[in-house]
Short mmCIF file of C-alpha atoms and ligand atoms in Angstrom, two decimals:
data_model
loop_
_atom_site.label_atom_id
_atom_site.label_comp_id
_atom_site.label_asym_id
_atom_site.label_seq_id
_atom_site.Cartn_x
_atom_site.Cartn_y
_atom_site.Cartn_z
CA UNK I 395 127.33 75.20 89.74
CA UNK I 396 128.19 78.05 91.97
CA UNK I 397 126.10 79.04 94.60
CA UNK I 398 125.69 82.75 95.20
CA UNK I 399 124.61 84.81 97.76
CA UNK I 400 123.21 88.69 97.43
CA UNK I 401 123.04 90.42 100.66
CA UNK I 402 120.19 93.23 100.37
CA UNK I 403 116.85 93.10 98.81
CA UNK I 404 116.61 96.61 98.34
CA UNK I 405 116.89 97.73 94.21
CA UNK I 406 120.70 96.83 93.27
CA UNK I 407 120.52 93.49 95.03
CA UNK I 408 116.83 93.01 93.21
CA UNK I 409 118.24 94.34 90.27
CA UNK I 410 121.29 92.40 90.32
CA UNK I 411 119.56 89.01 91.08
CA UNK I 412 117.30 89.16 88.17
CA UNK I 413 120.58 90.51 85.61
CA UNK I 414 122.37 87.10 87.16
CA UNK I 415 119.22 84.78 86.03
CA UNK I 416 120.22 82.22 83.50
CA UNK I 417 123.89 82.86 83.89
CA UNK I 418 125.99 79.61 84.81
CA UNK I 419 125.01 79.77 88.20
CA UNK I 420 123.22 77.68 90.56
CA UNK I 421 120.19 78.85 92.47
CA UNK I 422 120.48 82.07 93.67
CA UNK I 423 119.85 83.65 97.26
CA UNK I 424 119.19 86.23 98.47
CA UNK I 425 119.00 87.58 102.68
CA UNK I 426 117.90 90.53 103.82
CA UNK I 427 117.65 91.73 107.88
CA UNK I 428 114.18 93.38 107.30
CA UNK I 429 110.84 91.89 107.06
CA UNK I 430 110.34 93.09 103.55
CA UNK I 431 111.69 93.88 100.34
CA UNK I 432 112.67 97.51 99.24
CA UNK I 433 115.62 98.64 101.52
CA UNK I 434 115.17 102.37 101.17
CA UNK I 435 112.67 102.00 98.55
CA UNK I 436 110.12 100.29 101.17
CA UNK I 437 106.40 101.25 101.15
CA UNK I 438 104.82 101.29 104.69
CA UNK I 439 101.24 99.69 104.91
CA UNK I 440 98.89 101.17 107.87
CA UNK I 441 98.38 98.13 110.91
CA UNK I 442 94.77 99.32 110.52
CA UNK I 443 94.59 98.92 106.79
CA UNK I 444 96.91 97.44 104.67
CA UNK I 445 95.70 98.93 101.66
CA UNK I 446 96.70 102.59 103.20
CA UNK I 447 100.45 102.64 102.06
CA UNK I 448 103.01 105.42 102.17
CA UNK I 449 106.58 105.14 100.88
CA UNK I 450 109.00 105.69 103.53
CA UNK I 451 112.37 106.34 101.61
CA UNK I 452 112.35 107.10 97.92
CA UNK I 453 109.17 109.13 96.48
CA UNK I 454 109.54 108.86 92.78
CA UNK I 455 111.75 108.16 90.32
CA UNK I 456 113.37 109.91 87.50
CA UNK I 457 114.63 109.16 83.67
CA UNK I 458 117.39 112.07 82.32
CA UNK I 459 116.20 110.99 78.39
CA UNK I 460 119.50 112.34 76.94
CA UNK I 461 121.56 110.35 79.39
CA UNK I 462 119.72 106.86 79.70
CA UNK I 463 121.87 104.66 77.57
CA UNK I 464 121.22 101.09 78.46
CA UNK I 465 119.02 101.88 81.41
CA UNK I 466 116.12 103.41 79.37
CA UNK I 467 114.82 99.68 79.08
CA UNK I 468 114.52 99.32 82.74
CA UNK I 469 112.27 102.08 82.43
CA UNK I 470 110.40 100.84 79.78
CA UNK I 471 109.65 97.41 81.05
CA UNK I 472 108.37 98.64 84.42
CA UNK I 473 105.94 100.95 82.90
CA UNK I 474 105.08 98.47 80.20
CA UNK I 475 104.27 96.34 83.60
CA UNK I 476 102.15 99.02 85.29
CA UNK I 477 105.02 99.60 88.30
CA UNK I 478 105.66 102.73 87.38
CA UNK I 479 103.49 105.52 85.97
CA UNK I 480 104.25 109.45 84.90
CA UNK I 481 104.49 111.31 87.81
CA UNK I 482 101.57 113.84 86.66
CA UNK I 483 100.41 114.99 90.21
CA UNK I 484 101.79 118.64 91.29
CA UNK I 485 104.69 118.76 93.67
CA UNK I 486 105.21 121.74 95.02
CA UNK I 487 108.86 123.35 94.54
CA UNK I 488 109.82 120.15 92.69
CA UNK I 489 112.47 121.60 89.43
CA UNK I 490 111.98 119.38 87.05
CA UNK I 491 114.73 119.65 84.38
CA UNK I 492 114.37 119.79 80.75
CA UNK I 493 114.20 116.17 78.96
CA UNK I 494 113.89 114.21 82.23
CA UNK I 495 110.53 112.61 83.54
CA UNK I 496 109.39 111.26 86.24
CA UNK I 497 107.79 108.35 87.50
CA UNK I 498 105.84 107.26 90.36
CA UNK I 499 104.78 103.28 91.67
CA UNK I 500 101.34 103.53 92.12
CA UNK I 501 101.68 99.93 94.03
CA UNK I 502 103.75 101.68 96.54
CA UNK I 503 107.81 102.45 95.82
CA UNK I 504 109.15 98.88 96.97
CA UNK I 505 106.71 97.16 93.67
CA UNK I 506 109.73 98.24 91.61
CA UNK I 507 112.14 95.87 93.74
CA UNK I 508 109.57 92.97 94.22
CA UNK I 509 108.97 93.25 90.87
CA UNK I 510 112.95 92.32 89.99
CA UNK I 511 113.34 89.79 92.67
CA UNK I 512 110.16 88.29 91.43
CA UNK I 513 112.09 88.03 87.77
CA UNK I 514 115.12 86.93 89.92
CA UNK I 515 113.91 83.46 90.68
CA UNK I 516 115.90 83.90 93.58
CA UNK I 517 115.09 82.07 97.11
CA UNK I 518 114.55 85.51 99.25
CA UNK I 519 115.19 85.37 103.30
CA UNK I 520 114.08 88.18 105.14
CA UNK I 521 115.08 88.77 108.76
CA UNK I 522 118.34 86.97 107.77
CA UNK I 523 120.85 89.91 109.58
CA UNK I 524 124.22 88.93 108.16
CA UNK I 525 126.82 89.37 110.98
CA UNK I 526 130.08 88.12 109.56
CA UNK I 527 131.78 86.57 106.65
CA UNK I 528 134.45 83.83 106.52
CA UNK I 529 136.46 82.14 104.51
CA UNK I 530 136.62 78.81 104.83
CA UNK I 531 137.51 75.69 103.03
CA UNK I 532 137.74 77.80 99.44
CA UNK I 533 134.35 79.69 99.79
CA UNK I 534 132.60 82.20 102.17
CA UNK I 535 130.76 80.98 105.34
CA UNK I 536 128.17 83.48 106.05
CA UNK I 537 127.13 83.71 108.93
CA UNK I 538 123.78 85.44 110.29
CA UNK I 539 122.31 86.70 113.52
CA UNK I 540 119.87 83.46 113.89
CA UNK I 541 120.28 80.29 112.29
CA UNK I 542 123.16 78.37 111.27
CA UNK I 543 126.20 79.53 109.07
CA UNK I 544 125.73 78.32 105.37
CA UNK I 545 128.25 78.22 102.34
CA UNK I 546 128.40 80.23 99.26
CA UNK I 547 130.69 80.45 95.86
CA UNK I 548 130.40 84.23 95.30
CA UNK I 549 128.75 86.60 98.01
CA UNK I 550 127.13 90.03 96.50
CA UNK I 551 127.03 92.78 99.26
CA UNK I 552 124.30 95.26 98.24
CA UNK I 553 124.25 97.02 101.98
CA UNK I 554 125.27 100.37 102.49
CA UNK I 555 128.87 101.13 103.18
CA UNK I 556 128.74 102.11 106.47
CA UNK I 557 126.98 98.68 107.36
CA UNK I 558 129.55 96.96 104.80
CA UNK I 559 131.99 98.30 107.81
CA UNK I 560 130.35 97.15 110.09
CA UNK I 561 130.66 93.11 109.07
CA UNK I 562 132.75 90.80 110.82
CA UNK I 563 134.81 87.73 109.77
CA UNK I 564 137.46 88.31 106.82
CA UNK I 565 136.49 91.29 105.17
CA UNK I 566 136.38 93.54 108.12
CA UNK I 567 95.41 104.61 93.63
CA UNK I 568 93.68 105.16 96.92
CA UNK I 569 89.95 104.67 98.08
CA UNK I 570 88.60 107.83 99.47
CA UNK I 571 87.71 105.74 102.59
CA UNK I 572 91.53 104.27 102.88
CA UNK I 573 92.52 107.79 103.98
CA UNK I 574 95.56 109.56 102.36
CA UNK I 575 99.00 108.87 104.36
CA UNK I 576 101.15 111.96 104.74
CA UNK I 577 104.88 111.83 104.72
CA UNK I 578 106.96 114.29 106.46
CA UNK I 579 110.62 114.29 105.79
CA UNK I 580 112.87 116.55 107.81
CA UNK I 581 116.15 117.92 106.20
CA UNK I 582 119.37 116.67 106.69
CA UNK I 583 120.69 118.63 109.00
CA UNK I 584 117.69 118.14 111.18
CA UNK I 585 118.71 114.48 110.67
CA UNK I 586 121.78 114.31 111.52
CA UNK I 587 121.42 116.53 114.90
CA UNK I 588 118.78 114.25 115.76
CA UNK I 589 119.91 110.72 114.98
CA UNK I 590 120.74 109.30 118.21
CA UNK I 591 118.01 111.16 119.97
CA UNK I 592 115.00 109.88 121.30
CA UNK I 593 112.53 108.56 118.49
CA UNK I 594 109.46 109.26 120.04
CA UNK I 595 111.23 113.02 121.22
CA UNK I 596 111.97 113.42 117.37
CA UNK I 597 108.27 112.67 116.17
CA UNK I 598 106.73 114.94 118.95
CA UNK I 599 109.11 117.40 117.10
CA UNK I 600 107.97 116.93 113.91
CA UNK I 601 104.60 116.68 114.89
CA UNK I 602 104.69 119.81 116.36
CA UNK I 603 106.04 121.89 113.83
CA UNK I 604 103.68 119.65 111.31
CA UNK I 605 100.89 121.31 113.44
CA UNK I 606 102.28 124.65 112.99
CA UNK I 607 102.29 125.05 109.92
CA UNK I 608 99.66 123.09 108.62
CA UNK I 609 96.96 123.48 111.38
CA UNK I 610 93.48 122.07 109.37
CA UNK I 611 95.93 118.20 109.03
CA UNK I 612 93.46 115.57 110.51
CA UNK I 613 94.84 113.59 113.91
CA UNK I 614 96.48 110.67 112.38
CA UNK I 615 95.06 107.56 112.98
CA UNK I 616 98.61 106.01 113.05
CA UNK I 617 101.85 107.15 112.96
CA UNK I 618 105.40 105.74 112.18
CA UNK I 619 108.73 107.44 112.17
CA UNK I 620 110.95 106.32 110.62
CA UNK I 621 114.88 107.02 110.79
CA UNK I 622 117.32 106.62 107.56
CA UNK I 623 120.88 106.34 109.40
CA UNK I 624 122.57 105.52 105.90
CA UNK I 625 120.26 107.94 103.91
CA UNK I 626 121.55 109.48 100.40
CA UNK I 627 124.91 108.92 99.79
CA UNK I 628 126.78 112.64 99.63
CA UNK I 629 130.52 111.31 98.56
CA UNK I 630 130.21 108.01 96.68
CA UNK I 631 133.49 105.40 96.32
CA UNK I 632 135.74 107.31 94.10
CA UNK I 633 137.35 105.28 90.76
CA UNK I 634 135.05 102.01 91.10
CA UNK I 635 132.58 101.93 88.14
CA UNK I 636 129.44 100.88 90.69
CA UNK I 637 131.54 98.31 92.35
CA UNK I 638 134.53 96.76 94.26
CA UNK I 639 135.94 93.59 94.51
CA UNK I 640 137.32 92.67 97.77
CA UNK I 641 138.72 89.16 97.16
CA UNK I 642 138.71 87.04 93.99
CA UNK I 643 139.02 83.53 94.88
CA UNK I 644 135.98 83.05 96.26
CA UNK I 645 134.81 85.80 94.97
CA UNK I 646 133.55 88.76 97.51
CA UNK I 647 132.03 91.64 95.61
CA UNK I 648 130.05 94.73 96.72
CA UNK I 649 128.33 97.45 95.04
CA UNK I 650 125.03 99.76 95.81
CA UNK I 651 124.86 103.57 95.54
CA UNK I 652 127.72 103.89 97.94
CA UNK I 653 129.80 103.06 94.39
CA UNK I 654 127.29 105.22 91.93
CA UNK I 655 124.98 107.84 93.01
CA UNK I 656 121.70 107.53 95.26
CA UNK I 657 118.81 107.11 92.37
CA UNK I 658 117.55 104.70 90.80
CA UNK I 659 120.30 105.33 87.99
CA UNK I 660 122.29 104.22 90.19
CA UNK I 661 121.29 101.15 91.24
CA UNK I 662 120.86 99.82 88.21
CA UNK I 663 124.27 101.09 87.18
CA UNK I 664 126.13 99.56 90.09
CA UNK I 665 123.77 96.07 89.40
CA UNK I 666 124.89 96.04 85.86
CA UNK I 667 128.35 96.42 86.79
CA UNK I 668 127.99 94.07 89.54
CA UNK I 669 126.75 90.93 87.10
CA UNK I 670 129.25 91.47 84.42
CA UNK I 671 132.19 91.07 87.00
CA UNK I 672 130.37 88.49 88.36
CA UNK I 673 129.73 86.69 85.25
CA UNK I 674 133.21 87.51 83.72
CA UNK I 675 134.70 85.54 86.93
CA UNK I 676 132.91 82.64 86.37
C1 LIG V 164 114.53 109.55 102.43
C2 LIG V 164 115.05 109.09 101.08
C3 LIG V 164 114.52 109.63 99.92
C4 LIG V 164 115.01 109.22 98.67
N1 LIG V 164 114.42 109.70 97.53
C5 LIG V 164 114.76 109.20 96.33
C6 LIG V 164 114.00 109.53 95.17
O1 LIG V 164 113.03 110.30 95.24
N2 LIG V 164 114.37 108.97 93.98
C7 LIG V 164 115.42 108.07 93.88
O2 LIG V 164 115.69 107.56 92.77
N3 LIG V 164 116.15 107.72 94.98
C8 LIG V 164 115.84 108.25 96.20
N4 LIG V 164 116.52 107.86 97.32
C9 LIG V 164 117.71 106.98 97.16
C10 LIG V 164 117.29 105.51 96.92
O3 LIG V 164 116.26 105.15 97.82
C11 LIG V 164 118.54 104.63 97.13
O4 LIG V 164 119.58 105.07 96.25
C12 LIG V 164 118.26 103.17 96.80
O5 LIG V 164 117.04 102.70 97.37
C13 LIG V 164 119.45 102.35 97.33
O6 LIG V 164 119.21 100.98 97.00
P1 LIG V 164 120.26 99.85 97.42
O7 LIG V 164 119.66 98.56 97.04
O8 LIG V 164 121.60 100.19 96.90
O9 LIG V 164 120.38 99.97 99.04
P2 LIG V 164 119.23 99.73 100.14
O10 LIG V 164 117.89 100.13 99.62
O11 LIG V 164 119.71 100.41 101.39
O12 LIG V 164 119.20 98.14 100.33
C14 LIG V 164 120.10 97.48 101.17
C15 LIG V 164 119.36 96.36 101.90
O13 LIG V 164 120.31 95.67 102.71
C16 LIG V 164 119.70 95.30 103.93
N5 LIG V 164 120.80 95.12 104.89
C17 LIG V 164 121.62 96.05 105.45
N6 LIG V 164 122.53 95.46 106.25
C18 LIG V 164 122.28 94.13 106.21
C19 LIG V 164 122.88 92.98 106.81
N7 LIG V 164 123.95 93.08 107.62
N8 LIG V 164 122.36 91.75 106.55
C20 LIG V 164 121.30 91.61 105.71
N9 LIG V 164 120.68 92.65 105.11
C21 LIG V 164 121.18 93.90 105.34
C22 LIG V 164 118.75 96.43 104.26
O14 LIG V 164 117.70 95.97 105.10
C23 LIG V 164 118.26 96.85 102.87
O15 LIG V 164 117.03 96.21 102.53
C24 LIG V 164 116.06 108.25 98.58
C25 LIG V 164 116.57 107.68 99.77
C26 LIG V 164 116.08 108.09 101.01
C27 LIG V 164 116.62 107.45 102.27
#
């Protein structure tokens, strides 16, 4: 049985873990460097209450009817489960297009992964940082920035490109007393002029101009700010179809927006695409 490994618990390596259960596989694994599921679909809890959450990355969700093909069941099963729900609060300035709808977690935006890695059966690691893969002896050693090096048949690299890069080895519903949480996102551009500055410069910042323009906001009881270095991918792998293979025998595969489009479209896109090459190989 071959032992696989899916690097990222963020939605395609959820998604993809659960599309590979009950193929001819052996127990699946997957390791992710955070402390939680969700990638950039996390959900941030308050250190002073847990129940006060706030989605740090992706706010909501959203079907194109006309254009769903096989992914309108993802859709369906998660609301049929209660992760997602219509999106029926106003948002200002949000266009939403003719035949698409869209859907909110009300458990908080990382439910939707947990929820696939839960249907995975998959062992999940977190705070497993992989640094570098090898081959060696016929199938990838990968290793991690604690712990020893362990052995795998196929490896599955859900990260974003950039980090991809960056690997070494041979591949080079709220109660009023909770408190609402407020997220402020800053545009791109801000982003990117500010990503190596100082953190706690960049929140005064936003803070600032938060109390500018709306004056009556409440102190926060806590803050966190939190910087997307690989945010929204703006020119995706050309000529891939949602992933690429980067050796066959062992297999090393990788896929993730960087190879579709940043939604949840295409996530599930690039996970679909991921198992059938995966499946077809075995
Ligand atoms: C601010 C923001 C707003 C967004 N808004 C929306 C929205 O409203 N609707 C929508 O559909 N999409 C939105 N998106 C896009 C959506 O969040 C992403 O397309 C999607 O979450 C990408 O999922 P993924 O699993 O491919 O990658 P990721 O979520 O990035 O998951 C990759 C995982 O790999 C882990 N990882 C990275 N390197 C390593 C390593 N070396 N070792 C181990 N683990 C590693 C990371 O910790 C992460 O958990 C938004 C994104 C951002 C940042």
């Amino acid at each position: 049985m071959a032992r696989v490994l899916v690097v990222g618990a963020g939605l395609t390596g959820g998604a993809c873990a659960a599309l590979l259960r009950g193929a001819a596989l052996g127990r699946i694994a997957v390791w992710d460097k955070a402390r939680g599921a969700g990638g950039r679909m996390s959900t941030s809890r308050s250190a002073r209450d847990a129940a006060c959450t706030a989605d740090l990355g992706a706010q909501y969700i959203t079907l194109e009817t006309e254009c769903a093909g096989p992914r309108r069941s993802f859709y369906d099963e998660l609301l049929s489960h209660g992760i997602l729900k219509p999106l029926t609060a106003p948002v200002e300035g949000m266009v939403v297009k003719e035949g698409s709808c869209n859907y909110m977690a009300p458990q908080g935006i990382s439910s939707v992964v947990k929820y696939y890695l839960k249907q995975s059966g998959a062992d999940v690691f977190y705070e497993h940082l992989v640094t570098c893969i090898s081959l060696r002896d016929g199938k990838w050693e990968v290793s991690r920035k604690m712990g020893p090096p362990e052995q795998f048949d196929v490896v599955i690299l859900t990260i974003p490109v950039p980090q991809i890069l960056q690997l070494q080895g041979d591949i080079v519903n709220k109660s009023p007393e909770i408190g609402p949480s407020v997220v402020v996102h800053t545009t791109v551009t801000f982003g990117s002029e500010h990503l190596d500055s100082d953190p706690a410069e960049v929140q005064q910042l936003i803070l600032s101009h938060l109390e500018r323009i709306v004056p009556s906001l409440p102190k926060p009881a806590s803050i966190k700010c939190q910087k997307w270095r690989y945010s929204q991918v703006t020119k995706a792998v050309p000529n891939c179809l949602g992933q690429m293979i980067l050796h066959t025998q062992p297999l090393l595969i990788c896929g993730g927006d960087g190879f579709t489009h940043s939604n949840f479209d295409g996530c599930i896109d690039s996970a679909l695409s991921l198992a059938e090459a995966v499946k077809s190989h075995l």
